[in-house]
Tab-separated table of N, CA and C in Angstrom:
chain	number	residue	atom	x	y	z
A	550	MET	N	139.421	-43.256	-94.030
A	550	MET	CA	140.565	-43.683	-93.653
A	550	MET	C	141.211	-42.913	-92.363
A	551	THR	N	141.854	-43.225	-91.554
A	551	THR	CA	142.318	-42.597	-90.447
A	551	THR	C	144.037	-42.657	-90.790
A	552	ALA	N	144.808	-41.883	-90.050
A	552	ALA	CA	145.801	-41.600	-89.743
A	552	ALA	C	146.806	-42.861	-89.848
A	553	ALA	N	146.471	-43.398	-88.992
A	553	ALA	CA	146.998	-45.224	-88.405
A	553	ALA	C	146.893	-45.823	-89.569
A	554	ASP	N	145.977	-45.732	-90.393
A	554	ASP	CA	145.636	-46.627	-91.892
A	554	ASP	C	146.497	-46.125	-92.701
A	555	MET	N	146.876	-45.013	-92.940
A	555	MET	CA	147.671	-44.363	-93.731
A	555	MET	C	149.175	-44.721	-93.403
A	556	GLU	N	149.763	-44.507	-92.158
A	556	GLU	CA	150.887	-44.961	-91.938
A	556	GLU	C	151.306	-46.564	-92.094
A	557	ARG	N	150.339	-47.052	-91.982
A	557	ARG	CA	150.612	-48.915	-92.359
A	557	ARG	C	150.711	-48.886	-93.862
A	558	LEU	N	150.068	-47.965	-94.559
A	558	LEU	CA	150.299	-47.948	-96.148
A	558	LEU	C	151.896	-47.371	-96.541
A	559	ASP	N	151.921	-46.332	-95.856
A	559	ASP	CA	153.195	-45.838	-96.407
A	559	ASP	C	154.338	-46.343	-96.116
A	560	VAL	N	155.187	-46.185	-97.386
A	560	VAL	CA	156.471	-47.046	-97.505
A	560	VAL	C	157.617	-45.926	-97.684
A	561	PRO	N	158.828	-46.189	-96.805
A	561	PRO	CA	159.906	-45.541	-96.684
A	561	PRO	C	160.433	-45.184	-98.248
A	562	LEU	N	161.042	-43.621	-98.029
A	562	LEU	CA	161.370	-43.427	-99.267
A	562	LEU	C	162.558	-44.008	-100.005
A	563	ALA	N	163.453	-44.444	-99.013
A	563	ALA	CA	164.303	-45.203	-99.688
A	563	ALA	C	163.932	-46.766	-100.305
A	564	ASP	N	162.808	-47.169	-99.691
A	564	ASP	CA	162.833	-48.329	-100.498
A	564	ASP	C	161.861	-48.041	-101.971
A	565	VAL	N	161.110	-46.970	-101.910
A	565	VAL	CA	160.714	-46.391	-102.966
A	565	VAL	C	161.977	-46.295	-104.291
A	566	GLU	N	162.832	-45.894	-103.433
A	566	GLU	CA	164.017	-45.254	-104.558
A	566	GLU	C	164.627	-46.778	-105.167
A	567	LEU	N	164.874	-47.519	-104.201
A	567	LEU	CA	165.464	-48.848	-104.733
A	567	LEU	C	164.550	-49.503	-105.468
A	568	GLN	N	163.055	-49.633	-105.282
A	568	GLN	CA	162.278	-50.321	-106.292
A	568	GLN	C	162.234	-49.695	-107.711
A	569	THR	N	162.349	-48.169	-107.854
A	569	THR	CA	162.483	-47.539	-108.942
A	569	THR	C	163.611	-47.757	-109.512
A	570	ALA	N	165.109	-47.630	-109.064
A	570	ALA	CA	165.919	-48.090	-109.555
A	570	ALA	C	166.427	-49.493	-110.091
A	571	CYS	N	165.792	-50.596	-109.269
A	571	CYS	CA	165.695	-51.828	-109.939
A	571	CYS	C	164.750	-52.031	-110.943
A	572	GLU	N	163.846	-51.250	-111.172
A	572	GLU	CA	162.667	-51.397	-112.341
A	572	GLU	C	163.322	-50.920	-113.417
A	573	THR	N	163.919	-49.815	-113.441
A	573	THR	CA	164.561	-49.131	-114.418
A	573	THR	C	165.881	-49.859	-115.051
A	574	THR	N	166.417	-50.351	-114.186
A	574	THR	CA	167.451	-51.439	-114.820
A	574	THR	C	167.157	-52.524	-115.201
A	575	ARG	N	165.869	-53.226	-114.886
A	575	ARG	CA	165.331	-54.199	-115.207
A	575	ARG	C	164.729	-53.829	-116.872
A	576	LYS	N	164.281	-52.878	-116.771
A	576	LYS	CA	163.718	-52.507	-118.190
A	576	LYS	C	164.873	-52.211	-119.363
A	577	ALA	N	165.840	-51.561	-118.918
A	577	ALA	CA	167.300	-51.470	-119.575
A	577	ALA	C	167.816	-52.726	-120.033
A	578	LEU	N	167.888	-53.502	-119.183
A	578	LEU	CA	168.566	-55.010	-119.503
A	578	LEU	C	167.544	-55.784	-120.414
A	579	ALA	N	166.467	-55.586	-120.379
A	579	ALA	CA	165.411	-56.296	-121.162
A	579	ALA	C	165.309	-55.624	-122.685
A	580	ARG	N	166.008	-54.690	-122.738
A	580	ARG	CA	165.826	-53.777	-124.264
A	580	ARG	C	167.094	-53.665	-124.840
A	581	THR	N	168.240	-53.911	-124.160
A	581	THR	CA	169.727	-53.853	-124.775
A	581	THR	C	170.090	-55.423	-125.572
A	582	ASN	N	170.572	-55.224	-126.593
A	582	ASN	CA	171.262	-56.563	-127.200
A	582	ASN	C	172.724	-56.505	-127.377
A	583	SER	N	173.315	-55.531	-126.406
A	583	SER	CA	174.806	-55.619	-126.369
A	583	SER	C	175.039	-56.575	-125.132
A	584	PRO	N	175.930	-57.679	-125.364
A	584	PRO	CA	176.461	-58.483	-124.296
A	584	PRO	C	177.174	-57.564	-123.076
A	585	SER	N	177.974	-56.760	-123.399
A	585	SER	CA	178.445	-55.905	-122.266
A	585	SER	C	177.471	-55.132	-121.548
A	586	ASP	N	176.634	-54.425	-122.141
A	586	ASP	CA	175.571	-53.725	-121.466
A	586	ASP	C	174.612	-54.679	-120.504
A	587	ARG	N	174.515	-55.677	-120.954
A	587	ARG	CA	173.679	-57.055	-120.283
A	587	ARG	C	174.350	-57.278	-119.054
A	588	ILE	N	175.758	-57.458	-119.267
A	588	ILE	CA	176.477	-58.003	-117.927
A	588	ILE	C	176.761	-56.595	-116.917
A	589	ALA	N	176.516	-55.398	-117.322
A	589	ALA	CA	176.658	-54.429	-116.710
A	589	ALA	C	175.340	-54.157	-116.060
A	590	TYR	N	174.186	-54.217	-116.559
A	590	TYR	CA	172.802	-54.047	-115.962
A	590	TYR	C	172.542	-55.379	-114.964
A	591	ALA	N	172.882	-56.241	-115.134
A	591	ALA	CA	172.930	-57.639	-114.165
A	591	ALA	C	173.810	-57.218	-112.966
A	592	ASN	N	175.162	-56.865	-113.126
A	592	ASN	CA	175.930	-56.596	-111.959
A	592	ASN	C	175.320	-55.560	-111.185
A	593	ASP	N	174.646	-54.195	-111.831
A	593	ASP	CA	173.866	-53.392	-111.232
A	593	ASP	C	172.758	-53.751	-110.423
A	594	LEU	N	172.024	-54.924	-111.178
A	594	LEU	CA	170.951	-55.273	-110.275
A	594	LEU	C	171.448	-55.957	-108.927
A	595	TYR	N	172.361	-56.701	-108.834
A	595	TYR	CA	172.992	-57.481	-108.010
A	595	TYR	C	173.581	-56.770	-106.822
A	596	LEU	N	174.285	-55.425	-107.121
A	596	LEU	CA	174.568	-54.482	-106.260
A	596	LEU	C	173.682	-53.504	-105.624
A	597	LEU	N	172.609	-53.398	-106.184
A	597	LEU	CA	171.322	-52.519	-106.069
A	597	LEU	C	170.565	-53.555	-104.763
A	598	THR	N	170.406	-54.988	-105.172
A	598	THR	CA	169.777	-55.920	-103.993
A	598	THR	C	170.702	-56.628	-103.083
A	599	HIS	N	172.060	-56.331	-103.359
A	599	HIS	CA	172.899	-56.517	-102.053
A	599	HIS	C	173.792	-55.578	-101.767
A	600	PRO	N	173.467	-54.752	-101.075
A	600	PRO	CA	174.402	-53.628	-100.708
A	600	PRO	C	175.455	-53.825	-99.908
A	601	GLU	N	175.518	-55.007	-99.161
A	601	GLU	CA	176.636	-55.574	-98.315
A	601	GLU	C	177.813	-55.755	-99.251
A	602	ALA	N	177.480	-56.011	-100.502
A	602	ALA	CA	178.613	-55.845	-101.437
A	602	ALA	C	179.301	-54.912	-101.969
A	603	CYS	N	178.858	-53.765	-101.658
A	603	CYS	CA	179.429	-52.463	-101.990
A	603	CYS	C	180.568	-52.099	-100.870
A	604	SER	N	181.611	-51.244	-101.484
A	604	SER	CA	182.338	-50.960	-100.503
A	604	SER	C	181.917	-49.522	-100.230
A	605	THR	N	182.299	-49.067	-98.878
A	605	THR	CA	182.124	-47.803	-98.569
A	605	THR	C	183.449	-46.954	-98.186
A	606	SER	N	183.226	-45.697	-97.897
A	606	SER	CA	184.539	-44.766	-97.472
A	606	SER	C	185.132	-45.275	-96.163
A	607	ASP	N	184.299	-46.204	-95.408
A	607	ASP	CA	184.864	-46.969	-94.152
A	607	ASP	C	185.895	-48.038	-94.462
A	608	ASP	N	185.598	-48.447	-95.613
A	608	ASP	CA	186.523	-49.736	-96.218
A	608	ASP	C	187.903	-49.131	-96.657
A	609	TYR	N	187.890	-47.706	-96.939
A	609	TYR	CA	189.436	-46.957	-97.511
A	609	TYR	C	189.350	-45.702	-97.011
A	610	PRO	N	189.990	-45.904	-95.784
A	610	PRO	CA	189.999	-44.514	-95.422
A	610	PRO	C	190.989	-43.368	-95.728
A	611	GLY	N	190.548	-42.195	-95.981
A	611	GLY	CA	191.359	-41.250	-96.661
A	611	GLY	C	191.363	-41.060	-97.998
A	612	PHE	N	190.438	-42.150	-98.697
A	612	PHE	CA	190.132	-42.129	-100.293
A	612	PHE	C	189.315	-40.990	-100.597
A	613	ASP	N	188.423	-40.230	-99.829
A	613	ASP	CA	187.313	-39.106	-100.417
A	613	ASP	C	188.567	-37.865	-100.366
A	614	ALA	N	189.471	-37.962	-99.261
A	614	ALA	CA	190.185	-36.679	-99.506
A	614	ALA	C	191.195	-36.822	-100.698
A	615	TRP	N	191.633	-37.727	-100.819
A	615	TRP	CA	192.521	-38.063	-102.219
A	615	TRP	C	191.791	-37.690	-103.314
A	616	ILE	N	190.401	-38.109	-103.525
A	616	ILE	CA	189.691	-37.958	-104.958
A	616	ILE	C	189.491	-36.476	-105.049
A	617	ALA	N	189.074	-35.770	-103.822
A	617	ALA	CA	188.877	-34.259	-103.703
A	617	ALA	C	190.396	-33.626	-104.065
A	618	GLN	N	191.454	-34.002	-103.692
A	618	GLN	CA	192.880	-33.559	-104.239
A	618	GLN	C	193.351	-33.659	-105.336
A	619	GLN	N	192.777	-34.706	-106.108
A	619	GLN	CA	192.953	-35.022	-107.452
A	619	GLN	C	192.237	-34.204	-108.480
A	620	GLN	N	190.879	-34.066	-107.906
A	620	GLN	CA	189.892	-33.079	-108.621
A	620	GLN	C	190.183	-31.708	-108.599
A	621	ASN	N	190.804	-31.133	-107.662
A	621	ASN	CA	191.686	-29.769	-107.432
A	621	ASN	C	192.814	-29.774	-108.429
A	622	LEU	N	193.380	-31.092	-108.537
A	622	LEU	CA	194.913	-30.712	-109.214
A	622	LEU	C	194.134	-30.788	-110.736
A	623	ASN	N	193.419	-31.604	-111.209
A	623	ASN	CA	192.659	-31.457	-112.247
A	623	ASN	C	192.258	-30.263	-112.918
A	624	THR	N	191.533	-29.351	-111.933
A	624	THR	CA	190.662	-28.382	-112.369
A	624	THR	C	191.926	-27.291	-112.552
A	625	ALA	N	193.017	-27.165	-111.709
A	625	ALA	CA	194.048	-26.442	-111.544
A	625	ALA	C	194.767	-26.548	-113.251
A	626	ALA	N	195.005	-27.876	-113.544
A	626	ALA	CA	195.643	-28.019	-114.736
A	626	ALA	C	194.941	-27.579	-115.893
A	627	ARG	N	193.459	-27.654	-115.917
A	627	ARG	CA	192.833	-27.308	-117.036
A	627	ARG	C	192.561	-25.809	-117.114
A	628	ARG	N	192.869	-24.993	-115.967
A	628	ARG	CA	193.155	-23.459	-116.114
A	628	ARG	C	194.359	-23.027	-116.708
A	629	THR	N	195.259	-23.732	-116.979
A	629	THR	CA	196.529	-23.732	-116.982
A	629	THR	C	196.667	-23.713	-118.652
A	630	ARG	N	195.871	-24.361	-119.157
A	630	ARG	CA	196.066	-24.435	-120.687
A	630	ARG	C	195.653	-23.240	-121.733
């Protein structure tokens, strides 16, 4: 087998991670008896396979900074107890 043959067989890491996440979610969905878990797993599968439906930090400018501030306030409050 040549290097060119190996390159044609190589799968990008992002594709492998997505396949793994989808397979894990499908297995969890098949094993649960909880209706709320089934809904959550089905929603997870949809979002994994339709990333355009997910929001990003570009959709909410300043949100990342706000979350960091909230985490700092939470840490400070726990230290004063």
